[in-house]
Amino acid sequence: MLRGKFLTIEGSEGVGKSTNLAFVRDWLQAQGVDVVVTREPGGTPLAEEIRSLLLAKRAEPVDETAELLLVFAARAQHIAQVIQPALARGAWVLSDRFTDATYAYQGGGRGLNSETIFQLELLVQGDLRPDLTLILDIDVELGLNRARQRGELDRFESETMAFFERVRRAYRARAEQTPSRYALVDAGQDLAAVQVDISSILNSLLNNNGA
Amino acid sequence: MLRGKFLTIEGSEGVGKSTNLAFVRDWLQAQGVDVVVTREPGGTPLAEEIRSLLLAKRAEPVDETAELLLVFAARAQHIAQVIQPALARGAWVLSDRFTDATYAYQGGGRGLNSETIFQLELLVQGDLRPDLTLILDIDVELGLNRARQRGELDRFESETMAFFERVRRAYRARAEQTPSRYALVDAGQDLAAVQVDISSILNSLLNNNGA
């Protein structure tokens, strides 16, 4: 049995992740690919409970290392219960966020040491990395205006503009460092143009898939 | 302002931790010591929510690395919000369990690599270590019989006898490796004898306190 591919979609607030995640899922299914759609933090009952702890607004200041360890605790559970079993049976996994978000939000946004993130990534993932990461990239102000139209903001969405500028820079830097694993998509275009770009990226991936 | 002392009480199920924690608190207060009593996992609202996730019995198997990271996430929050501020203002901190429990339960009990635990300890604690750890030591079968009389068992209390034998061995090994930081108390004695031993240990600590 050929191992499935692991795809992740990343981007900060208001970038159109949900819409384009559904587009990628439908596109792959139309090609006959068995796709498991999931998200981070979350993806299992325990990991979703951890997600709720992370997103809740609370009076108590959240220690940055505690936040980082909660993110990786949820990830360890998600990998063990969902991602590895799906890939092993040959399904593709499509995740709304993964470890690039940790480098972008906790590393870029909060300024945590990326060497610490790297050590936790090794501990939790071993050699598991996405085969392809789509980074939906948009001007921060435009994205935040879109996100705010959706209503109530969570603990992360309530961060400052400067925070999201750092998140965006961190995502772009990762794409530049390892261009073979990332596709940076201009999410400021109209939706039809974004999805033409995504289709073209998926076509290349499928044609390079030695199935 | 002289920094406070950090005391922890450890031991597996049914060893009399709660009773003897109250005894230590009362003994120190009678000497005029300002004591903050707390516990792990827990000690802050967020850390107590993490505790609930850890102790809940659930249908989903809990990944061992996820469990370990949840324990240290709660600890990071506990240190930042409770332990460090209390020690800094000169109070003593008395905690029902701390990192020795991680070496005993996740390391000894579950067999996780103690080097991994050591790396997380460094990340979360820096150089913070208890000044004194009381390990209440008891025959495993005797302890479990006591614990079962208390009623409903949590996810850890429901482990096997072999698990608790490994927990006990790990606690004893830590006490033997660093005798200066640990006091091993025979908790199989009657309560009065246990508390005579504890008083004598606390007397030594207080007399060596360069206040």
Short mmCIF file of C-alpha atoms in Angstrom, two decimals:
data_model
loop_
_atom_site.label_atom_id
_atom_site.label_comp_id
_atom_site.label_asym_id
_atom_site.label_seq_id
_atom_site.Cartn_x
_atom_site.Cartn_y
_atom_site.Cartn_z
CA MET A 1 0.00 0.00 0.00
CA LEU A 2 1.41 3.37 -1.09
CA ARG A 3 1.57 5.87 1.72
CA GLY A 4 -0.76 8.89 1.31
CA LYS A 5 0.36 12.48 0.88
CA PHE A 6 0.19 15.00 3.71
CA LEU A 7 -1.02 18.48 2.70
CA THR A 8 -1.41 21.48 4.97
CA ILE A 9 -2.98 24.90 4.42
CA GLU A 10 -1.59 27.86 6.33
CA GLY A 11 -2.16 31.56 6.57
CA SER A 12 -3.17 34.16 9.10
CA GLU A 13 -6.62 35.59 9.84
CA GLY A 14 -9.09 36.35 7.03
CA VAL A 15 -6.99 34.73 4.34
CA GLY A 16 -9.74 32.41 3.10
CA LYS A 17 -8.45 29.16 4.58
CA SER A 18 -11.84 27.48 5.08
CA THR A 19 -13.11 28.26 1.56
CA ASN A 20 -9.90 27.10 -0.08
CA LEU A 21 -9.59 24.02 2.13
CA ALA A 22 -13.02 22.91 0.85
CA PHE A 23 -11.87 23.68 -2.69
CA VAL A 24 -8.74 21.52 -2.31
CA ARG A 25 -10.76 18.67 -0.77
CA ASP A 26 -13.33 18.75 -3.61
CA TRP A 27 -10.61 19.00 -6.26
CA LEU A 28 -8.75 15.96 -4.87
CA GLN A 29 -11.93 13.93 -4.43
CA ALA A 30 -12.84 14.65 -8.07
CA GLN A 31 -9.52 12.99 -8.98
CA GLY A 32 -10.49 9.94 -6.95
CA VAL A 33 -8.19 10.66 -4.02
CA ASP A 34 -9.34 9.43 -0.57
CA VAL A 35 -8.95 12.60 1.55
CA VAL A 36 -9.10 12.97 5.34
CA VAL A 37 -9.80 16.61 6.24
CA THR A 38 -8.68 17.73 9.68
CA ARG A 39 -7.39 20.75 11.56
CA GLU A 40 -4.99 22.04 14.19
CA PRO A 41 -5.02 22.57 17.01
CA GLY A 42 -7.54 19.74 17.19
CA GLY A 43 -8.57 16.79 15.09
CA THR A 44 -9.34 14.34 17.93
CA PRO A 45 -11.69 14.73 20.92
CA LEU A 46 -8.78 15.34 23.35
CA ALA A 47 -6.95 17.63 20.90
CA GLU A 48 -10.16 19.63 20.38
CA GLU A 49 -10.43 20.05 24.17
CA ILE A 50 -6.86 21.39 24.14
CA ARG A 51 -7.85 23.73 21.28
CA SER A 52 -10.65 25.14 23.45
CA LEU A 53 -8.16 25.83 26.26
CA LEU A 54 -5.86 27.61 23.78
CA LEU A 55 -8.50 29.81 22.14
CA ALA A 56 -10.48 30.81 25.24
CA LYS A 57 -10.10 34.38 26.36
CA ARG A 58 -9.18 34.32 30.03
CA ALA A 59 -8.35 36.71 32.86
CA GLU A 60 -5.18 34.72 33.66
CA PRO A 61 -2.19 35.63 31.43
CA VAL A 62 -1.13 32.53 29.47
CA ASP A 63 2.56 31.71 29.81
CA GLU A 64 4.13 31.47 26.34
CA THR A 65 5.90 28.18 27.03
CA ALA A 66 2.66 26.71 28.39
CA GLU A 67 0.92 27.75 25.17
CA LEU A 68 3.67 26.19 23.05
CA LEU A 69 3.52 22.90 24.96
CA LEU A 70 -0.29 22.76 24.67
CA VAL A 71 0.01 23.20 20.90
CA PHE A 72 2.48 20.30 20.66
CA ALA A 73 0.47 18.12 23.07
CA ALA A 74 -2.57 18.47 20.79
CA ARG A 75 -0.32 17.75 17.79
CA ALA A 76 1.12 14.55 19.31
CA GLN A 77 -2.40 13.26 19.90
CA HIS A 78 -3.53 14.31 16.41
CA ILE A 79 -0.61 12.55 14.73
CA ALA A 80 -1.04 9.33 16.73
CA GLN A 81 -4.81 9.08 16.35
CA VAL A 82 -5.53 10.60 12.94
CA ILE A 83 -2.63 11.59 10.68
CA GLN A 84 -0.35 8.54 10.84
CA PRO A 85 -3.17 5.96 10.61
CA ALA A 86 -4.68 7.76 7.57
CA LEU A 87 -1.36 8.09 5.72
CA ALA A 88 -0.52 4.46 6.49
CA ARG A 89 -3.72 3.19 4.87
CA GLY A 90 -2.95 5.28 1.75
CA ALA A 91 -5.37 8.17 2.35
CA TRP A 92 -4.26 11.76 1.84
CA VAL A 93 -4.46 14.07 4.83
CA LEU A 94 -5.45 17.69 4.37
CA SER A 95 -4.96 19.74 7.53
CA ASP A 96 -6.09 23.28 8.26
CA ARG A 97 -2.79 24.36 9.88
CA PHE A 98 0.12 22.33 11.25
CA THR A 99 3.61 23.06 12.60
CA ASP A 100 4.28 25.99 10.25
CA ALA A 101 1.59 27.80 12.25
CA THR A 102 3.63 27.20 15.41
CA TYR A 103 6.72 28.75 13.81
CA ALA A 104 4.55 31.65 12.57
CA TYR A 105 2.38 32.35 15.65
CA GLN A 106 4.50 31.25 18.62
CA GLY A 107 7.85 31.85 16.89
CA GLY A 108 7.17 34.92 14.73
CA GLY A 109 4.17 36.37 16.58
CA ARG A 110 5.23 35.78 20.20
CA GLY A 111 8.98 35.76 19.58
CA LEU A 112 9.68 32.31 21.05
CA ASN A 113 13.02 30.76 20.15
CA SER A 114 12.64 28.75 16.94
CA GLU A 115 15.30 26.30 18.13
CA THR A 116 12.91 25.34 20.97
CA ILE A 117 10.11 24.84 18.45
CA PHE A 118 12.46 22.74 16.34
CA GLN A 119 13.31 20.47 19.30
CA LEU A 120 9.62 19.93 20.07
CA GLU A 121 8.90 19.28 16.39
CA LEU A 122 11.56 16.52 16.44
CA LEU A 123 10.19 15.04 19.65
CA VAL A 124 6.57 14.97 18.49
CA GLN A 125 6.90 14.35 14.76
CA GLY A 126 10.10 12.38 14.24
CA ASP A 127 10.55 12.73 10.49
CA LEU A 128 6.90 13.46 9.66
CA ARG A 129 6.64 16.66 7.58
CA PRO A 130 3.95 17.78 5.11
CA ASP A 131 4.59 16.86 1.49
CA LEU A 132 3.14 20.21 0.48
CA THR A 133 2.12 23.33 2.38
CA LEU A 134 -0.07 25.96 0.73
CA ILE A 135 0.54 29.33 2.34
CA LEU A 136 -2.29 31.74 1.63
CA ASP A 137 -0.65 35.13 1.79
CA ILE A 138 -2.48 38.44 2.12
CA ASP A 139 -1.91 42.01 3.24
CA VAL A 140 -2.41 41.96 7.03
CA GLU A 141 -4.88 44.85 7.21
CA LEU A 142 -7.03 43.40 4.43
CA GLY A 143 -7.05 39.99 6.13
CA LEU A 144 -7.96 41.39 9.55
CA ASN A 145 -10.83 43.41 8.08
CA ARG A 146 -12.19 40.22 6.54
CA ALA A 147 -11.75 38.26 9.80
CA ARG A 148 -13.52 40.94 11.82
CA GLN A 149 -16.58 40.72 9.60
CA ARG A 150 -17.00 37.12 10.80
CA GLY A 151 -17.84 38.30 14.34
CA GLU A 152 -16.42 37.52 17.78
CA LEU A 153 -12.59 37.21 17.81
CA ASP A 154 -10.73 34.50 19.77
CA ARG A 155 -7.58 34.96 21.90
CA PHE A 156 -5.28 34.89 18.85
CA GLU A 157 -7.49 36.92 16.53
CA SER A 158 -7.46 39.67 19.18
CA GLU A 159 -3.71 40.23 18.80
CA THR A 160 -2.27 43.46 17.40
CA MET A 161 -1.52 44.35 13.79
CA ALA A 162 2.22 44.16 14.57
CA PHE A 163 1.73 40.57 15.79
CA PHE A 164 0.13 39.57 12.49
CA GLU A 165 2.85 41.33 10.49
CA ARG A 166 5.36 39.09 12.29
CA VAL A 167 3.20 36.02 11.63
CA ARG A 168 3.07 36.84 7.92
CA ARG A 169 6.82 37.45 7.73
CA ALA A 170 7.51 34.11 9.45
CA TYR A 171 5.30 32.22 6.99
CA ARG A 172 6.96 33.90 4.00
CA ALA A 173 10.43 33.22 5.38
CA ARG A 174 9.66 29.50 5.73
CA ALA A 175 8.39 29.34 2.15
CA GLU A 176 11.56 31.05 0.94
CA GLN A 177 13.86 28.72 2.89
CA THR A 178 12.39 25.49 1.49
CA PRO A 179 10.66 26.36 -1.80
CA SER A 180 10.26 22.67 -2.75
CA ARG A 181 7.83 22.04 0.12
CA TYR A 182 5.83 25.27 0.01
CA ALA A 183 3.55 27.04 -2.43
CA LEU A 184 2.90 30.69 -1.63
CA VAL A 185 -0.51 31.72 -3.01
CA ASP A 186 -1.50 35.36 -3.42
CA ALA A 187 -4.79 35.35 -1.50
CA GLY A 188 -5.38 39.04 -2.21
CA GLN A 189 -6.57 38.16 -5.72
CA ASP A 190 -10.24 37.43 -6.35
CA LEU A 191 -11.30 33.94 -5.38
CA ALA A 192 -11.44 32.54 -8.94
CA ALA A 193 -7.81 33.56 -9.55
CA VAL A 194 -6.71 32.07 -6.20
CA GLN A 195 -8.34 28.79 -7.13
CA VAL A 196 -6.76 28.71 -10.60
CA ASP A 197 -3.38 28.99 -8.82
CA ILE A 198 -4.28 26.25 -6.35
CA SER A 199 -5.48 23.90 -9.13
CA SER A 200 -2.22 24.34 -10.95
CA ILE A 201 -0.22 23.51 -7.80
CA LEU A 202 -2.34 20.41 -7.14
CA ASN A 203 -1.95 19.28 -10.75
CA SER A 204 1.84 19.37 -10.40
CA LEU A 205 1.67 17.45 -7.12
CA LEU A 206 -0.60 14.76 -8.54
CA ASN A 207 1.52 14.37 -11.68
CA ASN A 208 4.66 13.97 -9.55
CA ASN A 209 2.96 11.36 -7.38
CA GLY A 210 4.60 8.08 -8.21
CA ALA A 211 1.36 6.09 -7.82
CA MET B 1 13.97 40.07 50.59
CA LEU B 2 15.16 36.49 51.12
CA ARG B 3 13.78 34.08 48.58
CA GLY B 4 11.38 31.46 50.00
CA LYS B 5 11.98 27.72 50.07
CA PHE B 6 10.31 25.37 47.66
CA LEU B 7 9.07 22.08 49.17
CA THR B 8 7.35 19.24 47.36
CA ILE B 9 5.60 16.11 48.58
CA GLU B 10 5.61 13.04 46.38
CA GLY B 11 4.44 9.47 46.49
CA SER B 12 2.09 7.13 44.71
CA GLU B 13 -1.53 6.28 45.44
CA GLY B 14 -2.74 5.83 49.03
CA VAL B 15 0.47 7.01 50.60
CA GLY B 16 -1.16 9.71 52.76
CA LYS B 17 -0.07 12.76 50.77
CA SER B 18 -3.06 14.96 51.62
CA THR B 19 -2.92 14.28 55.37
CA ASN B 20 0.81 14.87 55.55
CA LEU B 21 0.70 17.93 53.30
CA ALA B 22 -1.70 19.52 55.80
CA PHE B 23 0.63 18.46 58.62
CA VAL B 24 3.64 20.13 56.95
CA ARG B 25 1.64 23.30 56.24
CA ASP B 26 0.46 23.53 59.87
CA TRP B 27 3.92 22.78 61.23
CA LEU B 28 5.53 25.53 59.12
CA GLN B 29 2.80 28.06 59.92
CA ALA B 30 3.31 27.35 63.62
CA GLN B 31 6.95 28.45 63.07
CA GLY B 32 5.73 31.69 61.51
CA VAL B 33 6.51 30.71 57.92
CA ASP B 34 4.30 32.22 55.19
CA VAL B 35 3.30 29.10 53.21
CA VAL B 36 1.59 28.88 49.81
CA VAL B 37 0.02 25.43 49.38
CA THR B 38 -0.53 24.26 45.83
CA ARG B 39 -0.59 21.13 43.70
CA GLU B 40 0.32 19.57 40.37
CA PRO B 41 -0.92 19.14 37.83
CA GLY B 42 -2.83 22.33 38.57
CA GLY B 43 -2.45 25.34 40.82
CA THR B 44 -3.90 27.97 38.45
CA PRO B 45 -7.28 28.06 36.65
CA LEU B 46 -5.72 27.08 33.29
CA ALA B 47 -3.45 24.46 34.86
CA GLU B 48 -6.45 22.95 36.70
CA GLU B 49 -8.27 22.70 33.36
CA ILE B 50 -5.25 20.82 32.00
CA ARG B 51 -5.37 18.56 35.08
CA SER B 52 -8.99 17.69 34.26
CA LEU B 53 -7.96 16.72 30.72
CA LEU B 54 -5.18 14.52 32.12
CA LEU B 55 -7.24 12.70 34.76
CA ALA B 56 -10.43 12.12 32.75
CA LYS B 57 -11.08 8.57 31.68
CA ARG B 58 -11.73 8.61 27.97
CA ALA B 59 -12.48 6.21 25.10
CA GLU B 60 -9.62 7.71 23.04
CA PRO B 61 -6.18 6.28 23.92
CA VAL B 62 -3.96 9.10 25.18
CA ASP B 63 -0.64 9.36 23.36
CA GLU B 64 2.21 9.22 25.90
CA THR B 65 4.05 12.22 24.47
CA ALA B 66 0.81 14.24 24.46
CA GLU B 67 0.36 13.37 28.15
CA LEU B 68 3.94 14.40 28.93
CA LEU B 69 3.56 17.75 27.14
CA LEU B 70 0.26 18.46 28.91
CA VAL B 71 1.97 17.87 32.26
CA PHE B 72 4.75 20.33 31.41
CA ALA B 73 2.30 22.88 29.93
CA ALA B 74 0.43 22.93 33.24
CA ARG B 75 3.77 23.20 35.06
CA ALA B 76 4.96 26.18 33.00
CA GLN B 77 1.74 28.02 33.81
CA HIS B 78 1.96 27.04 37.50
CA ILE B 79 5.55 28.26 37.81
CA ALA B 80 4.86 31.58 36.05
CA GLN B 81 1.64 32.40 37.89
CA VAL B 82 2.12 30.90 41.36
CA ILE B 83 5.48 29.39 42.29
CA GLN B 84 7.96 32.05 41.12
CA PRO B 85 5.93 35.03 42.37
CA ALA B 86 5.48 33.41 45.81
CA LEU B 87 9.18 32.49 46.19
CA ALA B 88 10.19 35.96 45.02
CA ARG B 89 8.17 37.67 47.75
CA GLY B 90 9.78 35.39 50.36
CA ALA B 91 6.91 32.93 50.88
CA TRP B 92 7.55 29.20 51.03
CA VAL B 93 5.80 27.06 48.44
CA LEU B 94 4.53 23.61 49.38
CA SER B 95 3.38 21.62 46.37
CA ASP B 96 1.52 18.33 46.28
CA ARG B 97 3.67 16.79 43.51
CA PHE B 98 6.07 18.39 41.02
CA THR B 99 8.57 17.14 38.41
CA ASP B 100 9.65 14.08 40.39
CA ALA B 101 6.14 12.78 39.69
CA THR B 102 6.80 13.15 35.96
CA TYR B 103 9.99 11.08 36.24
CA ALA B 104 8.09 8.52 38.33
CA TYR B 105 4.77 8.26 36.41
CA GLN B 106 5.66 9.13 32.80
CA GLY B 107 9.28 7.95 33.04
CA GLY B 108 9.06 4.96 35.42
CA GLY B 109 5.39 4.05 34.97
CA ARG B 110 4.98 4.58 31.22
CA GLY B 111 8.61 4.01 30.28
CA LEU B 112 9.19 7.35 28.53
CA ASN B 113 12.81 8.33 27.96
CA SER B 114 14.07 10.24 31.00
CA GLU B 115 16.39 12.31 28.77
CA THR B 116 13.25 13.73 27.09
CA ILE B 117 11.80 14.57 30.51
CA PHE B 118 15.10 16.20 31.45
CA GLN B 119 15.04 18.41 28.31
CA LEU B 120 11.48 19.56 29.07
CA GLU B 121 12.43 20.19 32.70
CA LEU B 122 15.22 22.50 31.51
CA LEU B 123 12.93 24.29 29.06
CA VAL B 124 10.14 24.88 31.57
CA GLN B 125 12.04 25.32 34.84
CA GLY B 126 15.43 26.72 33.94
CA ASP B 127 17.29 26.19 37.22
CA LEU B 128 14.20 26.01 39.45
CA ARG B 129 14.31 22.85 41.58
CA PRO B 130 12.69 22.07 44.95
CA ASP B 131 14.88 22.76 47.98
CA LEU B 132 13.44 19.64 49.59
CA THR B 133 11.27 16.80 48.36
CA LEU B 134 9.55 14.49 50.83
CA ILE B 135 8.91 11.12 49.22
CA LEU B 136 6.27 9.16 51.08
CA ASP B 137 7.15 5.54 50.40
CA ILE B 138 4.86 2.58 50.92
CA ASP B 139 4.36 -0.99 49.79
CA VAL B 140 2.42 -0.74 46.53
CA GLU B 141 -0.34 -3.19 47.44
CA LEU B 142 -0.95 -1.54 50.80
CA GLY B 143 -1.13 1.90 49.13
CA LEU B 144 -3.54 0.77 46.43
CA ASN B 145 -5.86 -0.83 48.98
CA ARG B 146 -5.96 2.48 50.84
CA ALA B 147 -6.59 4.46 47.60
CA ARG B 148 -9.42 2.15 46.54
CA GLN B 149 -11.24 2.77 49.81
CA ARG B 150 -11.55 6.43 48.76
CA GLY B 151 -13.89 5.49 45.89
CA GLU B 152 -13.86 6.15 42.13
CA LEU B 153 -10.38 5.88 40.58
CA ASP B 154 -9.06 8.34 37.94
CA ARG B 155 -7.13 7.44 34.76
CA PHE B 156 -3.83 7.07 36.64
CA GLU B 157 -5.22 5.33 39.71
CA SER B 158 -6.67 2.71 37.36
CA GLU B 159 -3.22 1.56 36.22
CA THR B 160 -1.87 -1.91 37.02
CA MET B 161 0.12 -3.03 40.07
CA ALA B 162 3.22 -3.40 37.83
CA PHE B 163 2.85 0.28 36.80
CA PHE B 164 2.87 1.40 40.45
CA GLU B 165 5.85 -0.84 41.24
CA ARG B 166 7.75 1.04 38.49
CA VAL B 167 6.55 4.40 39.88
CA ARG B 168 7.79 3.46 43.34
CA ARG B 169 11.16 2.28 42.04
CA ALA B 170 11.61 5.52 40.08
CA TYR B 171 10.90 7.66 43.18
CA ARG B 172 13.33 5.63 45.29
CA ALA B 173 16.01 5.81 42.60
CA ARG B 174 15.75 9.61 42.48
CA ALA B 175 16.07 9.84 46.26
CA GLU B 176 19.16 7.62 46.17
CA GLN B 177 20.82 9.62 43.38
CA THR B 178 20.57 13.00 45.14
CA PRO B 179 20.19 12.31 48.86
CA SER B 180 20.78 15.97 49.76
CA ARG B 181 17.54 17.08 48.10
CA TYR B 182 15.27 14.21 49.11
CA ALA B 183 13.90 12.74 52.31
CA LEU B 184 12.43 9.27 51.97
CA VAL B 185 9.75 8.74 54.62
CA ASP B 186 8.44 5.28 55.52
CA ALA B 187 4.71 5.87 55.07
CA GLY B 188 3.87 2.30 56.07
CA GLN B 189 4.35 3.26 59.74
CA ASP B 190 1.40 4.50 61.77
CA LEU B 191 0.60 8.16 61.18
CA ALA B 192 2.11 9.45 64.43
CA ALA B 193 5.48 7.85 63.60
CA VAL B 194 5.36 9.26 60.04
CA GLN B 195 4.80 12.72 61.43
CA VAL B 196 7.61 12.43 63.97
CA ASP B 197 9.91 11.68 61.02
CA ILE B 198 8.54 14.61 59.00
CA SER B 199 8.93 17.03 61.94
CA SER B 200 12.55 16.02 62.34
CA ILE B 201 13.21 16.64 58.62
CA LEU B 202 11.52 20.04 58.76
CA ASN B 203 13.49 20.98 61.87
CA SER B 204 16.75 20.32 60.03
CA LEU B 205 15.60 22.33 57.05
CA LEU B 206 14.54 25.30 59.18
CA ASN B 207 17.79 25.25 61.16
CA ASN B 208 19.83 25.22 57.94
CA ASN B 209 17.81 28.12 56.55
CA GLY B 210 20.17 31.05 56.46
CA ALA B 211 17.43 33.52 57.41
#
